[in-house]
Tab-separated table of C-alpha atoms in Angstrom:
chain	number	residue	atom	x	y	z
B	1	UNK	CA	-7.454	-14.707	7.833
B	2	UNK	CA	-4.850	-13.541	10.297
B	3	UNK	CA	-4.768	-10.743	12.293
B	4	UNK	CA	-3.394	-9.054	15.505
B	5	UNK	CA	-6.779	-8.480	16.627
B	6	UNK	CA	-10.037	-10.064	16.031
B	7	UNK	CA	-11.673	-8.144	12.939
B	8	UNK	CA	-15.941	-7.991	13.090
B	9	UNK	CA	-17.287	-11.375	13.062
B	10	UNK	CA	-18.091	-12.560	9.587
B	11	UNK	CA	-19.686	-15.531	8.497
B	12	UNK	CA	-18.382	-18.451	6.486
B	13	UNK	CA	-15.064	-16.853	7.253
B	14	UNK	CA	-12.224	-18.626	9.848
B	15	UNK	CA	-10.284	-15.310	11.764
B	16	UNK	CA	-6.513	-16.179	13.548
B	17	UNK	CA	-5.442	-13.700	15.703
B	18	UNK	CA	-1.901	-13.360	16.475
B	19	UNK	CA	1.213	-11.738	16.017
B	20	UNK	CA	3.603	-12.120	13.149
B	21	UNK	CA	6.552	-10.896	14.781
B	22	UNK	CA	6.731	-13.880	16.756
B	23	UNK	CA	8.265	-16.691	14.123
B	24	UNK	CA	6.295	-19.526	15.220
B	25	UNK	CA	2.721	-17.672	14.347
B	26	UNK	CA	4.136	-17.399	10.677
B	27	UNK	CA	5.407	-21.605	10.992
B	28	UNK	CA	1.630	-22.000	12.040
B	29	UNK	CA	0.395	-20.660	9.187
B	30	UNK	CA	2.753	-22.167	6.500
B	31	UNK	CA	1.678	-25.167	7.845
B	32	UNK	CA	-1.603	-24.931	6.834
B	33	UNK	CA	-0.063	-24.736	2.674
B	34	UNK	CA	-2.611	-22.485	1.417
B	35	UNK	CA	-2.319	-21.750	-2.409
B	36	UNK	CA	-2.968	-17.883	-2.231
B	37	UNK	CA	-1.400	-15.436	0.224
B	38	UNK	CA	-1.718	-12.060	0.904
B	39	UNK	CA	0.567	-10.735	2.876
B	40	UNK	CA	-0.536	-6.995	4.600
B	41	UNK	CA	1.407	-6.825	7.529
B	42	UNK	CA	2.710	-3.511	8.134
B	43	UNK	CA	3.136	-0.590	10.486
B	44	UNK	CA	3.101	2.687	8.388
B	45	UNK	CA	4.608	4.617	6.631
B	46	UNK	CA	4.918	7.540	9.894
B	47	UNK	CA	4.809	4.849	13.469
B	48	UNK	CA	8.015	3.315	10.866
B	49	UNK	CA	9.409	6.677	10.817
B	50	UNK	CA	8.904	7.368	14.371
B	51	UNK	CA	10.071	4.285	15.737
B	52	UNK	CA	12.704	3.182	13.709
B	53	UNK	CA	13.183	-0.272	16.200
B	54	UNK	CA	9.047	-1.066	15.452
B	55	UNK	CA	9.906	-0.471	11.729
B	56	UNK	CA	12.410	-2.672	11.153
B	57	UNK	CA	10.922	-5.742	13.611
B	58	UNK	CA	7.115	-5.083	12.232
B	59	UNK	CA	8.266	-4.410	8.697
B	60	UNK	CA	10.779	-6.790	8.184
B	61	UNK	CA	11.376	-9.961	10.159
B	62	UNK	CA	7.868	-11.170	10.134
B	63	UNK	CA	8.424	-11.440	6.520
B	64	UNK	CA	11.675	-13.042	6.487
B	65	UNK	CA	10.543	-15.717	9.672
B	66	UNK	CA	7.227	-16.515	7.301
B	67	UNK	CA	9.009	-16.908	4.133
B	68	UNK	CA	11.692	-18.810	5.546
B	69	UNK	CA	8.406	-20.868	7.075
B	70	UNK	CA	6.954	-21.352	3.506
B	71	UNK	CA	10.580	-22.371	2.095
B	72	UNK	CA	10.549	-25.165	4.694
B	73	UNK	CA	7.057	-26.474	3.912
B	74	UNK	CA	8.157	-26.448	0.205
B	75	UNK	CA	11.272	-28.871	1.158
B	76	UNK	CA	8.675	-30.682	3.518
B	77	UNK	CA	6.571	-31.919	0.424
B	78	UNK	CA	9.586	-32.370	-2.011
B	79	UNK	CA	9.157	-28.974	-3.831
B	80	UNK	CA	5.523	-29.845	-4.694
B	81	UNK	CA	4.165	-26.768	-2.366
B	82	UNK	CA	5.137	-23.424	-4.275
B	83	UNK	CA	2.439	-20.931	-3.183
B	84	UNK	CA	1.443	-17.801	-4.288
B	85	UNK	CA	2.076	-15.033	-2.401
B	86	UNK	CA	0.902	-11.107	-2.999
B	87	UNK	CA	2.506	-8.344	-1.190
B	88	UNK	CA	1.486	-5.018	-0.982
B	89	UNK	CA	4.464	-2.831	-1.330
B	90	UNK	CA	4.457	1.076	-2.029
B	91	UNK	CA	5.587	3.673	-3.829
B	92	UNK	CA	7.869	4.731	-0.887
B	93	UNK	CA	10.646	2.275	-2.348
B	94	UNK	CA	11.324	5.132	-4.662
B	95	UNK	CA	13.206	8.109	-4.200
B	96	UNK	CA	14.468	11.536	-5.522
B	97	UNK	CA	15.434	13.417	-7.759
B	98	UNK	CA	12.690	12.195	-9.521
B	99	UNK	CA	12.082	12.518	-13.397
B	100	UNK	CA	8.660	14.186	-14.330
B	101	UNK	CA	6.766	10.770	-14.210
B	102	UNK	CA	8.382	8.046	-13.187
B	103	UNK	CA	8.268	4.474	-15.485
B	104	UNK	CA	9.137	0.763	-14.832
B	105	UNK	CA	12.908	1.127	-15.127
B	106	UNK	CA	12.985	4.067	-12.715
B	107	UNK	CA	15.301	2.119	-9.808
B	108	UNK	CA	14.474	2.201	-6.462
B	109	UNK	CA	16.596	4.440	-3.668
B	110	UNK	CA	13.509	4.661	-0.690
B	111	UNK	CA	14.259	7.614	1.718
B	112	UNK	CA	12.300	6.155	4.794
B	113	UNK	CA	12.336	3.814	7.007
B	114	UNK	CA	9.089	2.247	5.718
B	115	UNK	CA	10.069	2.577	1.861
B	116	UNK	CA	13.904	0.524	2.808
B	117	UNK	CA	12.027	-1.917	4.587
B	118	UNK	CA	9.327	-2.530	1.713
B	119	UNK	CA	12.449	-2.709	-0.606
B	120	UNK	CA	13.806	-5.069	1.452
B	121	UNK	CA	10.863	-6.907	1.611
B	122	UNK	CA	10.858	-6.941	-2.382
B	123	UNK	CA	13.638	-8.140	-2.437
B	124	UNK	CA	13.986	-11.043	-0.532
B	125	UNK	CA	9.839	-12.051	-2.369
B	126	UNK	CA	12.240	-11.485	-5.337
B	127	UNK	CA	14.700	-14.350	-4.474
B	128	UNK	CA	12.187	-16.644	-2.703
B	129	UNK	CA	10.413	-16.939	-6.382
B	130	UNK	CA	13.446	-16.911	-7.850
B	131	UNK	CA	14.377	-20.772	-5.933
B	132	UNK	CA	10.955	-21.538	-6.563
B	133	UNK	CA	10.121	-21.281	-2.853
B	134	UNK	CA	6.949	-19.471	-3.440
B	135	UNK	CA	6.021	-17.577	-6.828
B	136	UNK	CA	5.273	-13.944	-4.957
B	137	UNK	CA	4.366	-10.678	-6.809
B	138	UNK	CA	5.088	-7.287	-4.752
B	139	UNK	CA	2.405	-4.714	-5.689
B	140	UNK	CA	3.671	-1.006	-5.190
B	141	UNK	CA	0.107	0.422	-4.350
B	142	UNK	CA	-0.191	4.279	-4.323
B	143	UNK	CA	-1.568	5.984	-1.480
B	144	UNK	CA	-5.264	4.546	-1.011
B	145	UNK	CA	-7.791	7.493	-0.770
B	146	UNK	CA	-10.058	7.807	0.088
B	147	UNK	CA	-9.728	5.774	3.123
B	148	UNK	CA	-13.040	5.146	5.603
B	149	UNK	CA	-13.038	5.075	9.076
B	150	UNK	CA	-10.418	7.041	11.464
B	151	UNK	CA	-7.289	8.420	10.654
B	152	UNK	CA	-4.072	6.326	11.440
B	153	UNK	CA	0.177	7.369	12.036
B	154	UNK	CA	0.468	6.972	8.317
B	155	UNK	CA	2.131	10.127	6.663
B	156	UNK	CA	-0.498	9.904	3.905
B	157	UNK	CA	-3.184	10.152	6.378
B	158	UNK	CA	-4.039	13.363	5.288
B	159	UNK	CA	-4.987	12.999	1.819
B	160	UNK	CA	-8.022	10.616	2.894
B	161	UNK	CA	-8.612	13.023	6.132
B	162	UNK	CA	-8.904	16.631	4.017
B	163	UNK	CA	-11.917	14.712	2.434
B	164	UNK	CA	-13.088	12.349	4.883
B	165	UNK	CA	-13.409	14.654	7.374
B	166	UNK	CA	-15.287	17.684	5.974
B	167	UNK	CA	-17.816	15.596	4.035
B	168	UNK	CA	-18.639	13.997	7.723
B	169	UNK	CA	-19.223	17.121	8.939
B	170	UNK	CA	-15.467	17.558	10.686
B	171	UNK	CA	-12.582	19.931	10.719
B	172	UNK	CA	-9.191	18.702	8.870
B	173	UNK	CA	-5.698	19.610	8.890
B	174	UNK	CA	-3.813	19.822	6.338
B	175	UNK	CA	-0.260	19.754	7.186
B	176	UNK	CA	1.145	20.577	4.154
B	177	UNK	CA	1.330	23.053	1.142
B	178	UNK	CA	-1.825	22.510	-1.205
B	179	UNK	CA	0.814	22.386	-4.293
B	180	UNK	CA	1.880	19.294	-2.924
B	181	UNK	CA	1.410	16.162	-5.743
B	182	UNK	CA	0.565	12.819	-5.388
B	183	UNK	CA	-0.103	9.803	-6.804
B	184	UNK	CA	-3.637	8.072	-5.450
B	185	UNK	CA	-6.038	4.909	-6.153
B	186	UNK	CA	-9.232	4.403	-3.951
B	187	UNK	CA	-9.902	1.410	-1.590
B	188	UNK	CA	-12.016	-0.034	-4.868
B	189	UNK	CA	-8.984	-0.193	-7.042
B	190	UNK	CA	-6.972	-1.439	-4.071
B	191	UNK	CA	-9.281	-4.279	-3.725
B	192	UNK	CA	-9.053	-4.771	-7.829
B	193	UNK	CA	-5.516	-4.900	-8.144
B	194	UNK	CA	-5.506	-7.580	-4.993
B	195	UNK	CA	-7.833	-9.868	-6.830
B	196	UNK	CA	-6.352	-9.047	-10.261
B	197	UNK	CA	-2.921	-10.229	-8.799
B	198	UNK	CA	-4.305	-13.621	-7.872
B	199	UNK	CA	-4.903	-14.498	-11.742
B	200	UNK	CA	-1.938	-13.779	-13.057
B	201	UNK	CA	0.261	-15.766	-14.512
B	202	UNK	CA	3.870	-14.441	-13.134
B	203	UNK	CA	5.401	-15.996	-15.933
B	204	UNK	CA	4.646	-12.814	-18.415
B	205	UNK	CA	6.572	-10.667	-15.515
B	206	UNK	CA	9.938	-11.954	-16.972
B	207	UNK	CA	11.859	-12.013	-13.254
B	208	UNK	CA	10.905	-8.927	-12.496
B	209	UNK	CA	8.052	-9.283	-9.501
B	210	UNK	CA	7.488	-5.689	-8.221
B	211	UNK	CA	4.807	-3.529	-10.210
B	212	UNK	CA	4.350	-0.381	-9.857
B	213	UNK	CA	-0.084	0.569	-10.070
B	214	UNK	CA	-2.190	2.443	-11.970
B	215	UNK	CA	-3.263	5.726	-9.879
B	216	UNK	CA	-4.076	9.303	-10.497
B	217	UNK	CA	-1.554	12.076	-10.057
B	218	UNK	CA	-2.975	15.089	-8.705
B	219	UNK	CA	-2.269	18.061	-6.627
B	220	UNK	CA	-3.923	18.530	-3.626
B	221	UNK	CA	-5.320	21.744	-4.711
B	222	UNK	CA	-6.786	19.597	-7.174
B	223	UNK	CA	-8.187	17.232	-4.271
B	224	UNK	CA	-9.641	19.686	-2.979
B	225	UNK	CA	-11.383	21.528	-6.228
B	226	UNK	CA	-12.964	18.072	-6.410
B	227	UNK	CA	-14.145	18.210	-3.460
B	228	UNK	CA	-15.539	21.920	-3.794
B	229	UNK	CA	-17.480	20.137	-6.818
B	230	UNK	CA	-18.835	17.599	-4.685
B	231	UNK	CA	-19.789	18.857	-1.545
B	232	UNK	CA	-19.453	23.116	-2.306
B	233	UNK	CA	-17.429	25.732	-0.366
B	234	UNK	CA	-19.164	25.297	3.032
B	235	UNK	CA	-17.792	21.856	3.473
B	236	UNK	CA	-14.142	23.156	2.326
B	237	UNK	CA	-14.081	25.572	4.585
B	238	UNK	CA	-13.439	23.026	7.073
B	239	UNK	CA	-10.047	22.073	5.239
B	240	UNK	CA	-7.641	24.187	7.456
B	241	UNK	CA	-3.996	24.674	6.636
B	242	UNK	CA	-1.471	24.388	9.552
B	243	UNK	CA	1.615	22.822	8.508
B	244	UNK	CA	3.720	20.135	9.975
B	245	UNK	CA	7.382	19.966	9.267
B	246	UNK	CA	8.044	15.874	10.174
B	247	UNK	CA	5.079	15.015	7.594
B	248	UNK	CA	6.220	18.179	5.210
B	249	UNK	CA	9.452	16.032	5.438
B	250	UNK	CA	8.427	12.895	4.603
B	251	UNK	CA	5.827	13.567	1.826
B	252	UNK	CA	8.820	16.014	0.044
B	253	UNK	CA	10.339	12.503	-0.553
B	254	UNK	CA	8.018	10.509	-2.218
B	255	UNK	CA	7.504	10.433	-5.737
B	256	UNK	CA	4.615	12.606	-7.470
B	257	UNK	CA	3.322	10.697	-10.547
B	258	UNK	CA	3.815	7.888	-12.777
B	259	UNK	CA	3.698	5.514	-16.119
B	260	UNK	CA	3.301	2.344	-15.264
B	261	UNK	CA	3.015	0.864	-18.937
B	262	UNK	CA	3.659	-2.799	-17.259
B	263	UNK	CA	0.902	-2.920	-15.058
B	264	UNK	CA	-1.768	-1.777	-17.295
B	265	UNK	CA	-0.567	-3.587	-20.032
B	266	UNK	CA	-1.007	-7.050	-17.633
B	267	UNK	CA	-4.596	-5.419	-17.016
B	268	UNK	CA	-4.585	-3.369	-13.722
B	269	UNK	CA	-6.784	-0.202	-13.795
B	270	UNK	CA	-7.460	2.643	-11.554
B	271	UNK	CA	-9.569	6.268	-11.827
B	272	UNK	CA	-8.928	8.438	-14.057
B	273	UNK	CA	-10.436	11.617	-12.238
B	274	UNK	CA	-10.067	12.593	-8.285
B	275	UNK	CA	-13.343	13.207	-8.700
B	276	UNK	CA	-14.032	9.505	-9.273
B	277	UNK	CA	-12.263	8.960	-5.851
B	278	UNK	CA	-14.777	10.836	-4.070
B	279	UNK	CA	-17.435	9.306	-5.557
B	280	UNK	CA	-16.330	5.982	-4.359
B	281	UNK	CA	-15.680	6.956	-1.146
B	282	UNK	CA	-19.427	8.541	-0.564
B	283	UNK	CA	-21.139	5.365	-2.732
B	284	UNK	CA	-19.295	3.015	-1.086
B	285	UNK	CA	-17.683	3.892	2.585
B	286	UNK	CA	-19.755	6.871	3.580
B	287	UNK	CA	-23.334	5.524	2.601
B	288	UNK	CA	-22.505	2.728	3.685
């Protein structure tokens, strides 16, 4: 595992600390010639929108440098080294106007810097795969909810916060109207997506190496009602509406519902109710 900060200690695992914005770091990793690579490194959506330079420097160039380093290893082995690379992309690669449900044929048109950065990485992975340097797959993740831990600078952070914080006895700010509809999956589903992609025969993708993944479409009001059903009115009362124009403007440009038939046909699965998503948090993260 390679990260910018040391993770908690885990037995039988090797951890490397570094910054992929430094080209030499990516080159050193590529020289290890891993068969399977998960590329999760990213500045989150709200931070990428607030800091234009940091967003592009973190979300685009490390991917380019790392792909070039993998290509160098491909050449050094006479083409024998072709690693599988799984990239965590985002539904932010899409932009409106939207149909009622986004099909697998709907084109990318990102309306945030974060979405544009993710879309750019998808295209690089597509081309490096076409040339045979890597065997890449881009997974367009739903918003992962309910995330454990503390809030981050993602514009979508509140979707988790309005569930996580009240369940833990803390007030939570709701920065958008409760009519906002969005596409969600749990951390358990996210882990399942990554594991399933590792065993996927990419030949079945037919050259279209980005997948819209399954999830659940619901409104914020429906999230809150699911929380009420689980924990009662006193917990829901800890949610405090307070509109944030910056968050509203970002979220307004996000997709709301999908028909991810390709991914479902390939065996990817997710929750079907928001109550299920809350239960995952309570059983696997809150009590853990």
